mmCIF file of C-alpha atoms in Angstrom:
data_model
loop_
_atom_site.group_PDB
_atom_site.id
_atom_site.type_symbol
_atom_site.label_atom_id
_atom_site.label_comp_id
_atom_site.label_asym_id
_atom_site.label_seq_id
_atom_site.Cartn_x
_atom_site.Cartn_y
_atom_site.Cartn_z
ATOM 1 C CA MET A 132 210.410 -5.769 111.577
ATOM 2 C CA HIS A 133 211.302 -6.363 115.216
ATOM 3 C CA LYS A 134 207.638 -6.475 116.064
ATOM 4 C CA HIS A 135 207.034 -9.016 113.317
ATOM 5 C CA ILE A 136 209.672 -11.437 114.690
ATOM 6 C CA GLN A 137 208.296 -10.987 118.183
ATOM 7 C CA HIS A 138 204.859 -11.921 116.840
ATOM 8 C CA GLU A 139 206.261 -15.080 115.274
ATOM 9 C CA ILE A 140 207.822 -16.192 118.570
ATOM 10 C CA VAL A 141 204.578 -15.498 120.413
ATOM 11 C CA ASN A 142 202.831 -17.601 117.779
ATOM 12 C CA VAL A 143 205.114 -20.609 118.122
ATOM 13 C CA ILE A 144 205.150 -20.616 121.927
ATOM 14 C CA ALA A 145 201.370 -20.265 122.106
ATOM 15 C CA GLN A 146 200.895 -23.105 119.636
ATOM 16 C CA ILE A 147 203.111 -25.492 121.611
ATOM 17 C CA ILE A 148 201.464 -24.695 124.951
ATOM 18 C CA LEU A 149 197.937 -25.027 123.547
ATOM 19 C CA LEU A 150 198.634 -28.257 121.691
ATOM 20 C CA PHE A 151 199.787 -29.926 124.919
ATOM 21 C CA PRO A 152 196.450 -30.363 126.802
ATOM 22 C CA PHE A 153 194.674 -31.804 123.772
ATOM 23 C CA LEU A 154 197.451 -34.333 123.122
ATOM 24 C CA ILE A 155 197.367 -35.381 126.796
ATOM 25 C CA GLY A 156 193.592 -35.678 126.483
ATOM 26 C CA LEU A 157 193.921 -38.036 123.536
ATOM 27 C CA ILE A 158 196.535 -40.182 125.313
ATOM 28 C CA ILE A 159 194.491 -40.447 128.519
ATOM 29 C CA TYR A 160 191.344 -41.295 126.557
ATOM 30 C CA PHE A 161 193.092 -44.147 124.727
ATOM 31 C CA LEU A 162 194.732 -45.407 127.920
ATOM 32 C CA ALA A 163 191.336 -45.469 129.584
ATOM 33 C CA ILE A 164 189.875 -47.456 126.662
ATOM 34 C CA VAL A 165 192.675 -50.047 126.994
ATOM 35 C CA ILE A 166 192.182 -50.415 130.761
ATOM 36 C CA SER A 167 188.417 -50.563 130.323
ATOM 37 C CA HIS A 168 188.784 -53.345 127.745
ATOM 38 C CA ARG A 169 191.026 -55.315 130.138
ATOM 39 C CA LYS A 170 188.210 -55.099 132.687
ATOM 40 C CA GLN A 171 185.935 -56.717 130.081
ATOM 41 C CA ARG A 172 184.040 -53.467 129.620
ATOM 42 C CA PRO A 173 184.314 -52.508 125.964
ATOM 43 C CA TRP A 174 183.872 -48.915 124.833
ATOM 44 C CA THR A 175 181.843 -47.844 121.797
ATOM 45 C CA VAL A 176 183.563 -46.880 118.542
ATOM 46 C CA TYR A 177 181.101 -44.010 118.108
ATOM 47 C CA ARG A 178 182.254 -42.269 121.306
ATOM 48 C CA THR A 179 185.908 -42.876 120.461
ATOM 49 C CA LEU A 180 185.403 -41.285 117.037
ATOM 50 C CA CYS A 181 183.716 -38.301 118.679
ATOM 51 C CA TRP A 182 186.735 -37.773 120.924
ATOM 52 C CA ILE A 183 189.185 -38.041 118.014
ATOM 53 C CA THR A 184 187.293 -35.638 115.729
ATOM 54 C CA GLY A 185 186.616 -33.259 118.625
ATOM 55 C CA SER A 186 190.293 -33.190 119.566
ATOM 56 C CA THR A 187 191.228 -32.736 115.901
ATOM 57 C CA PHE A 188 189.004 -29.672 115.550
ATOM 58 C CA ALA A 189 190.484 -28.234 118.755
ATOM 59 C CA ILE A 190 194.039 -28.869 117.542
ATOM 60 C CA ILE A 191 193.332 -27.354 114.101
ATOM 61 C CA ALA A 192 192.110 -24.276 115.965
ATOM 62 C CA VAL A 193 195.255 -23.808 118.057
ATOM 63 C CA VAL A 194 198.133 -25.043 115.836
ATOM 64 C CA GLY A 195 198.947 -24.804 112.164
ATOM 65 C CA PRO A 196 198.093 -22.495 109.282
ATOM 66 C CA LEU A 197 194.561 -21.568 110.419
ATOM 67 C CA ALA A 198 195.783 -20.603 113.901
ATOM 68 C CA VAL A 199 198.532 -18.455 112.384
ATOM 69 C CA ARG A 200 196.126 -16.816 109.955
ATOM 70 C CA ALA A 201 193.731 -15.961 112.781
ATOM 71 C CA HIS A 202 196.226 -13.345 114.005
ATOM 72 C CA ILE A 203 195.650 -11.216 110.927
ATOM 73 C CA ASP A 204 192.334 -12.456 109.542
ATOM 74 C CA PHE A 205 189.157 -11.952 111.596
ATOM 75 C CA SER A 206 187.080 -14.525 109.703
ATOM 76 C CA ALA A 207 189.811 -17.134 110.306
ATOM 77 C CA HIS A 208 189.658 -16.148 113.970
ATOM 78 C CA MET A 209 185.892 -16.709 113.956
ATOM 79 C CA LEU A 210 186.308 -20.136 112.395
ATOM 80 C CA ILE A 211 188.731 -20.966 115.208
ATOM 81 C CA HIS A 212 186.226 -19.668 117.705
ATOM 82 C CA LEU A 213 183.582 -22.011 116.248
ATOM 83 C CA PHE A 214 185.925 -25.002 116.235
ATOM 84 C CA LEU A 215 187.468 -24.442 119.661
ATOM 85 C CA GLY A 216 184.502 -23.004 121.518
ATOM 86 C CA MET A 217 181.552 -24.893 120.035
ATOM 87 C CA LEU A 218 182.203 -27.839 117.731
ATOM 88 C CA ALA A 219 185.120 -29.465 119.599
ATOM 89 C CA PRO A 220 183.359 -29.134 122.986
ATOM 90 C CA LEU A 221 180.140 -30.666 121.599
ATOM 91 C CA LEU A 222 181.956 -33.644 120.071
ATOM 92 C CA MET A 223 184.057 -34.124 123.194
ATOM 93 C CA VAL A 224 180.996 -34.038 125.470
ATOM 94 C CA LEU A 225 179.399 -36.688 123.223
ATOM 95 C CA ALA A 226 182.547 -38.787 123.713
ATOM 96 C CA ALA A 227 181.645 -39.099 127.436
ATOM 97 C CA PRO A 228 185.222 -38.945 128.785
ATOM 98 C CA ILE A 229 184.122 -38.821 132.444
ATOM 99 C CA THR A 230 182.100 -42.035 132.086
ATOM 100 C CA LEU A 231 185.092 -43.684 130.430
ATOM 101 C CA ILE A 232 187.515 -42.545 133.133
ATOM 102 C CA LEU A 233 185.136 -43.774 135.846
ATOM 103 C CA ARG A 234 185.156 -47.215 134.235
ATOM 104 C CA ALA A 235 188.924 -47.308 133.996
ATOM 105 C CA LEU A 236 189.629 -46.149 137.556
ATOM 106 C CA SER A 237 189.666 -48.401 140.591
ATOM 107 C CA VAL A 238 186.523 -48.273 142.732
ATOM 108 C CA GLN A 239 188.298 -46.214 145.364
ATOM 109 C CA HIS A 240 189.530 -43.595 142.890
ATOM 110 C CA ALA A 241 186.258 -43.550 141.013
ATOM 111 C CA LYS A 242 184.557 -42.684 144.304
ATOM 112 C CA LEU A 243 186.876 -39.725 144.771
ATOM 113 C CA LEU A 244 186.005 -38.499 141.297
ATOM 114 C CA THR A 245 182.244 -38.879 141.789
ATOM 115 C CA ASN A 246 182.543 -37.066 145.110
ATOM 116 C CA TRP A 247 184.223 -34.212 143.308
ATOM 117 C CA LEU A 248 181.496 -34.239 140.644
ATOM 118 C CA ARG A 249 178.950 -33.884 143.451
ATOM 119 C CA SER A 250 180.811 -30.925 144.950
ATOM 120 C CA ARG A 251 179.427 -27.422 145.259
ATOM 121 C CA PHE A 252 181.973 -26.070 142.796
ATOM 122 C CA ILE A 253 180.746 -28.389 140.054
ATOM 123 C CA ARG A 254 177.119 -27.730 140.966
ATOM 124 C CA ILE A 255 177.617 -23.985 140.562
ATOM 125 C CA ILE A 256 179.749 -24.113 137.438
ATOM 126 C CA SER A 257 177.527 -26.656 135.653
ATOM 127 C CA ASP A 258 174.367 -24.642 136.190
ATOM 128 C CA PRO A 259 173.180 -23.509 132.743
ATOM 129 C CA VAL A 260 172.965 -19.876 133.929
ATOM 130 C CA ILE A 261 176.541 -19.744 135.249
ATOM 131 C CA ALA A 262 177.910 -21.773 132.330
ATOM 132 C CA SER A 263 176.208 -19.417 129.856
ATOM 133 C CA ILE A 264 177.547 -16.321 131.590
ATOM 134 C CA LEU A 265 181.084 -17.765 131.599
ATOM 135 C CA ASN A 266 180.773 -18.685 127.936
ATOM 136 C CA ILE A 267 178.785 -15.888 126.274
ATOM 137 C CA GLY A 268 179.813 -13.224 128.796
ATOM 138 C CA GLY A 269 183.445 -14.085 128.101
ATOM 139 C CA LEU A 270 182.881 -13.485 124.395
ATOM 140 C CA TRP A 271 181.273 -10.091 125.018
ATOM 141 C CA LEU A 272 184.288 -9.162 127.155
ATOM 142 C CA LEU A 273 186.716 -10.358 124.503
ATOM 143 C CA TYR A 274 185.187 -8.603 121.496
ATOM 144 C CA THR A 275 183.819 -5.386 122.949
ATOM 145 C CA THR A 276 186.886 -4.360 124.996
ATOM 146 C CA ASN A 277 190.512 -4.010 123.910
ATOM 147 C CA LEU A 278 191.146 -7.541 125.172
ATOM 148 C CA PHE A 279 191.028 -8.786 121.582
ATOM 149 C CA THR A 280 193.945 -6.577 120.506
ATOM 150 C CA THR A 281 195.957 -7.175 123.676
ATOM 151 C CA MET A 282 195.514 -10.928 123.331
ATOM 152 C CA HIS A 283 197.476 -10.994 120.075
ATOM 153 C CA GLU A 284 200.465 -9.271 121.701
ATOM 154 C CA ASN A 285 200.657 -11.207 124.946
ATOM 155 C CA VAL A 286 201.380 -14.922 124.859
ATOM 156 C CA ILE A 287 200.024 -15.661 128.367
ATOM 157 C CA LEU A 288 196.796 -13.818 127.681
ATOM 158 C CA TYR A 289 196.485 -15.571 124.326
ATOM 159 C CA VAL A 290 196.859 -19.020 125.915
ATOM 160 C CA VAL A 291 194.555 -18.271 128.860
ATOM 161 C CA ILE A 292 191.815 -16.856 126.624
ATOM 162 C CA HIS A 293 191.960 -19.782 124.222
ATOM 163 C CA LEU A 294 191.846 -22.304 127.068
ATOM 164 C CA HIS A 295 188.917 -20.380 128.509
ATOM 165 C CA ILE A 296 187.081 -20.448 125.173
ATOM 166 C CA PHE A 297 187.423 -24.224 125.050
ATOM 167 C CA LEU A 298 186.658 -24.947 128.712
ATOM 168 C CA ALA A 299 183.722 -22.541 128.829
ATOM 169 C CA GLY A 300 182.336 -24.150 125.672
ATOM 170 C CA TYR A 301 182.799 -27.597 127.160
ATOM 171 C CA VAL A 302 181.108 -26.825 130.488
ATOM 172 C CA PHE A 303 178.364 -24.974 128.604
ATOM 173 C CA THR A 304 177.569 -27.996 126.422
ATOM 174 C CA LEU A 305 177.814 -30.322 129.425
ATOM 175 C CA SER A 306 175.317 -28.220 131.357
ATOM 176 C CA PHE A 307 172.611 -28.624 128.686
ATOM 177 C CA ILE A 308 172.866 -32.203 127.459
ATOM 178 C CA TYR A 309 173.281 -35.026 129.931
ATOM 179 C CA ILE A 310 175.595 -37.627 128.454
ATOM 180 C CA GLU A 311 177.747 -38.171 131.548
ATOM 181 C CA PRO A 312 176.672 -39.013 135.094
ATOM 182 C CA THR A 313 175.054 -35.736 136.155
ATOM 183 C CA PRO A 314 174.398 -35.354 139.888
ATOM 184 C CA HIS A 315 173.023 -31.807 139.612
ATOM 185 C CA ARG A 316 170.182 -32.141 137.118
ATOM 186 C CA ARG A 317 168.058 -29.277 135.892
ATOM 187 C CA SER A 318 164.585 -29.513 134.363
ATOM 188 C CA TYR A 319 164.078 -29.499 130.604
ATOM 189 C CA LEU A 320 162.134 -26.244 130.816
ATOM 190 C CA TYR A 321 164.951 -24.499 132.712
ATOM 191 C CA ARG A 322 167.555 -25.707 130.241
ATOM 192 C CA SER A 323 165.335 -24.815 127.263
ATOM 193 C CA VAL A 324 164.820 -21.243 128.450
ATOM 194 C CA MET A 325 168.527 -20.845 129.131
ATOM 195 C CA ILE A 326 169.661 -22.191 125.769
ATOM 196 C CA VAL A 327 167.363 -19.704 124.036
ATOM 197 C CA LEU A 328 168.821 -16.832 126.083
ATOM 198 C CA ALA A 329 172.392 -18.023 125.502
ATOM 199 C CA LEU A 330 171.836 -18.378 121.766
ATOM 200 C CA ALA A 331 170.268 -14.901 121.739
ATOM 201 C CA GLY A 332 173.313 -13.470 123.554
ATOM 202 C CA HIS A 333 175.553 -15.082 120.971
ATOM 203 C CA GLY A 334 173.476 -13.879 118.014
ATOM 204 C CA ILE A 335 173.151 -10.325 119.317
ATOM 205 C CA LEU A 336 176.938 -10.110 119.793
ATOM 206 C CA ALA A 337 177.498 -11.483 116.285
ATOM 207 C CA LYS A 338 175.235 -8.847 114.717
ATOM 208 C CA TYR A 339 176.707 -6.116 116.897
ATOM 209 C CA LEU A 340 180.176 -7.002 115.590
ATOM 210 C CA TYR A 341 178.876 -6.580 112.030
ATOM 211 C CA ALA A 342 178.664 -2.833 112.580
ATOM 212 C CA ASN A 343 181.250 -2.515 115.372
ATOM 213 C CA PRO A 344 184.207 -4.819 114.655
ATOM 214 C CA PRO A 345 186.976 -5.044 117.293
ATOM 215 C CA ALA A 346 189.861 -2.560 117.012
ATOM 216 C CA GLY A 347 192.199 -3.336 114.139
ATOM 217 C CA VAL A 348 189.610 -5.315 112.194
ATOM 218 C CA SER A 349 188.407 -3.838 108.897
ATOM 219 C CA TYR A 350 184.669 -3.393 108.264
ATOM 220 C CA ARG A 351 184.650 -5.979 105.478
ATOM 221 C CA GLN A 352 186.380 -8.567 107.681
ATOM 222 C CA GLY A 353 184.076 -7.716 110.553
ATOM 223 C CA GLU A 354 181.064 -8.359 108.324
ATOM 224 C CA ILE A 355 182.261 -11.774 107.136
ATOM 225 C CA GLY A 356 183.385 -12.803 110.622
ATOM 226 C CA SER A 357 180.117 -11.645 112.135
ATOM 227 C CA MET A 358 177.997 -13.684 109.706
ATOM 228 C CA LEU A 359 180.215 -16.717 110.231
ATOM 229 C CA MET A 360 179.737 -16.385 113.980
ATOM 230 C CA TYR A 361 175.964 -15.945 113.599
ATOM 231 C CA TYR A 362 175.181 -18.833 111.258
ATOM 232 C CA GLY A 363 177.916 -21.117 112.602
ATOM 233 C CA GLY A 364 176.551 -20.584 116.093
ATOM 234 C CA ASP A 365 173.064 -21.486 114.841
ATOM 235 C CA LEU A 366 174.359 -24.715 113.370
ATOM 236 C CA VAL A 367 176.148 -25.987 116.474
ATOM 237 C CA ASP A 368 173.374 -24.779 118.757
ATOM 238 C CA MET A 369 170.865 -26.610 116.578
ATOM 239 C CA MET A 370 172.722 -29.841 117.328
ATOM 240 C CA ILE A 371 172.594 -29.137 121.073
ATOM 241 C CA ILE A 372 168.857 -28.339 120.870
ATOM 242 C CA VAL A 373 168.143 -31.505 118.863
ATOM 243 C CA ILE A 374 170.000 -33.646 121.432
ATOM 244 C CA LEU A 375 168.216 -31.885 124.312
ATOM 245 C CA CYS A 376 164.805 -32.483 122.680
ATOM 246 C CA TRP A 377 165.740 -36.031 121.734
ATOM 247 C CA GLN A 378 166.616 -36.794 125.360
ATOM 248 C CA TRP A 379 163.240 -35.392 126.427
ATOM 249 C CA TYR A 380 161.513 -37.466 123.729
ATOM 250 C CA LYS A 381 163.171 -40.686 124.936
ATOM 251 C CA GLU A 382 162.567 -39.942 128.602
ATOM 252 C CA THR A 383 158.838 -39.234 128.202
ATOM 253 C CA CYS A 384 158.314 -42.372 126.143
ATOM 254 C CA PRO A 385 154.938 -43.861 127.100
ATOM 255 C CA ARG A 386 154.680 -47.594 127.612
ATOM 256 C CA MET A 387 153.078 -48.028 124.212
ATOM 257 C CA ASN A 388 152.438 -51.711 124.152
ATOM 258 C CA ILE A 389 152.154 -54.354 126.794
ATOM 259 C CA LYS A 390 151.634 -57.990 126.140
ATOM 260 C CA ILE A 391 148.563 -59.560 127.668
ATOM 261 C CA ALA A 392 148.369 -63.280 127.033
ATOM 262 C CA GLY A 393 150.744 -62.996 124.113
ATOM 263 C CA LYS A 394 148.678 -60.273 122.427
ATOM 264 C CA LYS A 395 149.906 -56.707 122.063
ATOM 265 C CA VAL A 396 147.607 -54.239 123.794
ATOM 266 C CA PRO A 397 148.155 -50.497 123.449
ATOM 267 C CA ILE A 398 147.825 -48.475 126.651
ATOM 268 C CA ASP A 399 148.000 -44.778 127.453
ATOM 269 C CA MET B 139 139.261 -41.298 140.067
ATOM 270 C CA ASP B 140 137.629 -43.609 137.552
ATOM 271 C CA LYS B 141 139.077 -44.510 134.213
ATOM 272 C CA ALA B 142 136.832 -42.291 132.112
ATOM 273 C CA ASN B 143 137.784 -39.269 134.190
ATOM 274 C CA THR B 144 141.520 -39.927 133.781
ATOM 275 C CA ASN B 145 141.071 -40.190 130.054
ATOM 276 C CA THR B 146 139.292 -36.827 129.851
ATOM 277 C CA ASN B 147 142.130 -35.264 131.820
ATOM 278 C CA ASN B 148 144.665 -36.808 129.482
ATOM 279 C CA HIS B 149 142.834 -35.494 126.446
ATOM 280 C CA ALA B 150 142.688 -32.010 127.924
ATOM 281 C CA ASN B 151 146.445 -32.189 128.504
ATOM 282 C CA TYR B 152 147.100 -33.326 124.962
ATOM 283 C CA LEU B 153 144.805 -30.655 123.570
ATOM 284 C CA GLN B 154 147.155 -28.092 125.089
ATOM 285 C CA ARG B 155 150.175 -29.953 123.815
ATOM 286 C CA ASN B 156 148.678 -29.997 120.296
ATOM 287 C CA LEU B 157 148.229 -26.250 120.443
ATOM 288 C CA TRP B 158 151.713 -25.595 121.780
ATOM 289 C CA SER B 159 153.350 -27.917 119.322
ATOM 290 C CA GLY B 160 151.535 -26.150 116.466
ATOM 291 C CA ILE B 161 152.244 -22.632 117.723
ATOM 292 C CA LEU B 162 155.948 -23.336 118.288
ATOM 293 C CA PHE B 163 156.365 -25.025 114.939
ATOM 294 C CA GLY B 164 154.377 -22.325 113.086
ATOM 295 C CA LEU B 165 156.480 -19.579 114.626
ATOM 296 C CA GLY B 166 159.665 -21.435 113.734
ATOM 297 C CA LEU B 167 158.460 -22.190 110.225
ATOM 298 C CA VAL B 168 157.720 -18.544 109.410
ATOM 299 C CA ALA B 169 161.073 -17.479 110.854
ATOM 300 C CA PHE B 170 162.806 -20.190 108.849
ATOM 301 C CA LEU B 171 161.064 -19.180 105.605
ATOM 302 C CA ASP B 172 161.918 -15.552 106.365
ATOM 303 C CA GLU B 173 165.575 -16.462 106.761
ATOM 304 C CA THR B 174 165.945 -18.760 103.742
ATOM 305 C CA LEU B 175 163.567 -17.043 101.319
ATOM 306 C CA PHE B 176 163.984 -13.344 102.021
ATOM 307 C CA HIS B 177 167.492 -13.228 103.473
ATOM 308 C CA GLN B 178 169.402 -15.949 101.655
ATOM 309 C CA LEU B 179 167.648 -16.497 98.309
ATOM 310 C CA LEU B 180 166.034 -13.170 97.379
ATOM 311 C CA HIS B 181 168.384 -10.926 99.389
ATOM 312 C CA TRP B 182 165.414 -8.628 100.081
ATOM 313 C CA HIS B 183 166.216 -8.433 103.803
ATOM 314 C CA HIS B 184 169.529 -7.217 105.134
ATOM 315 C CA PHE B 185 171.554 -9.173 107.674
ATOM 316 C CA TYR B 186 171.991 -6.014 109.675
ATOM 317 C CA ASP B 187 170.585 -2.588 108.937
ATOM 318 C CA LYS B 188 172.630 0.359 110.195
ATOM 319 C CA SER B 189 169.407 2.084 111.272
ATOM 320 C CA THR B 190 168.582 -0.748 113.676
ATOM 321 C CA THR B 191 168.065 0.459 117.232
ATOM 322 C CA ASN B 192 169.718 -1.301 120.173
ATOM 323 C CA ILE B 193 166.387 -2.604 121.373
ATOM 324 C CA GLY B 194 165.766 -3.813 117.821
ATOM 325 C CA LEU B 195 169.016 -5.763 117.873
ATOM 326 C CA ILE B 196 168.083 -7.393 121.181
ATOM 327 C CA SER B 197 164.529 -8.167 120.064
ATOM 328 C CA ASP B 198 165.812 -9.652 116.815
ATOM 329 C CA GLY B 199 168.362 -11.789 118.668
ATOM 330 C CA LEU B 200 165.821 -13.083 121.181
ATOM 331 C CA PHE B 201 163.266 -13.857 118.503
ATOM 332 C CA HIS B 202 165.748 -15.542 116.258
ATOM 333 C CA ALA B 203 167.020 -17.745 119.098
ATOM 334 C CA PHE B 204 163.506 -18.571 120.250
ATOM 335 C CA SER B 205 162.238 -19.427 116.776
ATOM 336 C CA TRP B 206 165.276 -21.608 116.156
ATOM 337 C CA PHE B 207 164.498 -23.532 119.332
ATOM 338 C CA ALA B 208 160.742 -23.528 118.659
ATOM 339 C CA THR B 209 161.066 -25.199 115.250
ATOM 340 C CA ILE B 210 162.938 -28.153 116.711
ATOM 341 C CA ALA B 211 160.981 -28.407 119.969
ATOM 342 C CA GLY B 212 157.667 -28.095 118.094
ATOM 343 C CA LEU B 213 158.577 -31.020 115.864
ATOM 344 C CA PHE B 214 159.612 -33.197 118.817
ATOM 345 C CA LEU B 215 156.303 -32.392 120.547
ATOM 346 C CA PHE B 216 154.561 -33.328 117.296
ATOM 347 C CA ALA B 217 156.431 -36.652 117.161
ATOM 348 C CA ASP B 218 155.411 -37.295 120.784
ATOM 349 C CA LEU B 219 151.724 -36.667 119.984
ATOM 350 C CA ARG B 220 151.923 -38.991 117.012
ATOM 351 C CA ARG B 221 153.355 -41.880 118.992
ATOM 352 C CA ARG B 222 150.694 -41.382 121.671
ATOM 353 C CA LYS B 223 148.034 -41.233 118.939
ATOM 354 C CA GLU B 224 146.901 -37.895 120.363
ATOM 355 C CA TRP B 225 147.594 -35.721 117.331
ATOM 356 C CA ILE B 226 144.532 -33.569 116.550
ATOM 357 C CA VAL B 227 144.850 -32.332 112.979
ATOM 358 C CA THR B 228 142.714 -29.169 113.134
ATOM 359 C CA LYS B 229 144.018 -27.998 116.507
ATOM 360 C CA TRP B 230 147.603 -28.549 115.444
ATOM 361 C CA TRP B 231 147.308 -26.742 112.104
ATOM 362 C CA GLY B 232 145.310 -24.015 113.834
ATOM 363 C CA GLY B 233 148.252 -23.626 116.208
ATOM 364 C CA VAL B 234 150.686 -23.473 113.284
ATOM 365 C CA LEU B 235 148.714 -20.659 111.627
ATOM 366 C CA LEU B 236 148.252 -18.771 114.893
ATOM 367 C CA GLY B 237 151.946 -19.037 115.839
ATOM 368 C CA GLY B 238 153.191 -18.217 112.354
ATOM 369 C CA GLY B 239 150.730 -15.350 111.853
ATOM 370 C CA THR B 240 151.436 -13.768 115.230
ATOM 371 C CA PHE B 241 155.168 -13.809 114.592
ATOM 372 C CA GLN B 242 154.761 -12.372 111.114
ATOM 373 C CA LEU B 243 152.502 -9.603 112.425
ATOM 374 C CA TYR B 244 154.977 -8.760 115.198
ATOM 375 C CA ASP B 245 157.836 -8.858 112.696
ATOM 376 C CA GLY B 246 155.983 -6.717 110.137
ATOM 377 C CA THR B 247 154.758 -4.042 112.527
ATOM 378 C CA ILE B 248 156.999 -3.762 115.574
ATOM 379 C CA GLN B 249 160.296 -5.183 114.330
ATOM 380 C CA HIS B 250 160.292 -3.704 110.828
ATOM 381 C CA LYS B 251 158.545 -0.400 111.475
ATOM 382 C CA LEU B 252 159.072 0.507 115.132
ATOM 383 C CA MET B 253 162.498 -0.978 115.824
ATOM 384 C CA ARG B 254 163.651 -0.613 112.214
ATOM 385 C CA ILE B 255 165.576 -3.909 112.259
ATOM 386 C CA HIS B 256 165.399 -4.077 108.489
ATOM 387 C CA GLN B 257 162.740 -3.466 105.857
ATOM 388 C CA ILE B 258 160.968 -6.102 103.787
ATOM 389 C CA ARG B 259 162.533 -4.674 100.677
ATOM 390 C CA TYR B 260 164.680 -1.674 99.905
ATOM 391 C CA VAL B 261 162.460 0.020 97.312
ATOM 392 C CA ASP B 262 160.580 3.331 97.095
ATOM 393 C CA ASN B 263 157.010 2.307 97.899
ATOM 394 C CA VAL B 264 157.793 -0.288 100.541
ATOM 395 C CA ILE B 265 154.358 0.427 102.066
ATOM 396 C CA VAL B 266 152.778 -1.908 99.481
ATOM 397 C CA TYR B 267 154.969 -4.748 100.702
ATOM 398 C CA ASP B 268 154.246 -3.862 104.325
ATOM 399 C CA VAL B 269 150.489 -3.928 103.790
ATOM 400 C CA ILE B 270 150.554 -7.275 101.960
ATOM 401 C CA TRP B 271 152.895 -8.760 104.575
ATOM 402 C CA ASN B 272 150.680 -7.737 107.483
ATOM 403 C CA ILE B 273 147.377 -8.644 105.802
ATOM 404 C CA ILE B 274 148.706 -12.168 105.207
ATOM 405 C CA ALA B 275 149.717 -12.250 108.866
ATOM 406 C CA ILE B 276 146.262 -11.177 110.060
ATOM 407 C CA LEU B 277 144.578 -13.733 107.776
ATOM 408 C CA MET B 278 146.789 -16.456 109.230
ATOM 409 C CA VAL B 279 145.899 -15.446 112.789
ATOM 410 C CA VAL B 280 142.155 -15.359 112.045
ATOM 411 C CA MET B 281 142.203 -18.702 110.230
ATOM 412 C CA GLY B 282 144.222 -20.206 113.044
ATOM 413 C CA ILE B 283 141.731 -19.061 115.696
ATOM 414 C CA ILE B 284 138.777 -20.374 113.655
ATOM 415 C CA MET B 285 140.419 -23.783 113.285
ATOM 416 C CA ILE B 286 141.285 -23.980 116.983
ATOM 417 C CA ARG B 287 137.756 -23.046 118.062
ATOM 418 C CA LYS B 288 136.183 -25.582 115.715
ATOM 419 C CA ARG B 289 134.256 -28.260 117.594
ATOM 420 C CA GLY B 290 134.604 -32.005 117.160
ATOM 421 C CA ASP B 291 138.292 -32.652 117.479
ATOM 422 C CA LYS B 292 139.056 -35.569 115.209
ATOM 423 C CA HIS B 293 142.131 -37.590 116.013
ATOM 424 C CA ALA B 294 144.388 -38.511 113.158
#
């Protein structure tokens, strides 16, 4: 009984702390849109919608009934993992918050931000290899050690791990598809090879969990959660791959037609 | 370099791209059919077989990820060839058969039998299924090679 009440308190505190950054994110995003509009630089509705839905998925993952259920139900936990670590990051990368902030800031402050984006720290962390290790490696650590059990008893650990899941997912997505100004670019081939390896790491872990669920998770729950992780991961990764290929397709566009004396002439 | 020479070089480049586009898409297509037909609809294959070896799990994961990527990338390469008007029908379909057949052969021999990832079907005389599976794979590879080696590459 005592343990149950303690769990409840841990739940509530964790929910409040984790809700905070996403609310701030929404407020800053809207503030930046307002300032940008005042500077006569309108912002697209599509990106705004991406930010709102992305934030919503993240918030659903950390507060409310699903978040509470995730403490006892492994498949609910996996759904949270998909929302917080994959879907929300993808939508929020598509919302291009850095580009928006750069528009809203004064030239002087924008320069500071771009300098920071050019820094060695960002170069290292936004390399697909490092981003994949932080993201997929973190998951291996979480599910194959007793970290998963400990996380549900320790509020600090719970918050840190959930923030890590989101941030790692965000940086991961950012390192593969270039929506924002990207000073440290990597070739399409490099990113393609890495996304295959990262997806493989994710899939292998998902199947491994099918037979070896984390401590305290029943076999049946492990099986459902594992399949959710596997196919859900495929779905979100498919979107990243499509965007990556689409960007390649646009970039390699040949100059199909040129006009010579008003007549369209195809060239190679 | 004169114009004719540049064009020949371009065609040689696109010949390769036709092959790669076909191979990637063929590999992805077979993997996709495997997943939807045998895993999801017929339930012949198991999601995870307890007799799977560790190396089998890794091989399966790598192949699944690669085929998932290959399907999409292969189609984008195909779209690129189409807009450049460099799509060569026989080479491309030859690539599809070669890629698909090679994957099916690898899946049917090494992944199913050696690494024991899962079997085609959980019945007594599974050997019949294995033989049919691999013969189809070999036929696809042979047909693919014949189509690729065929002279006179017609552009679509």
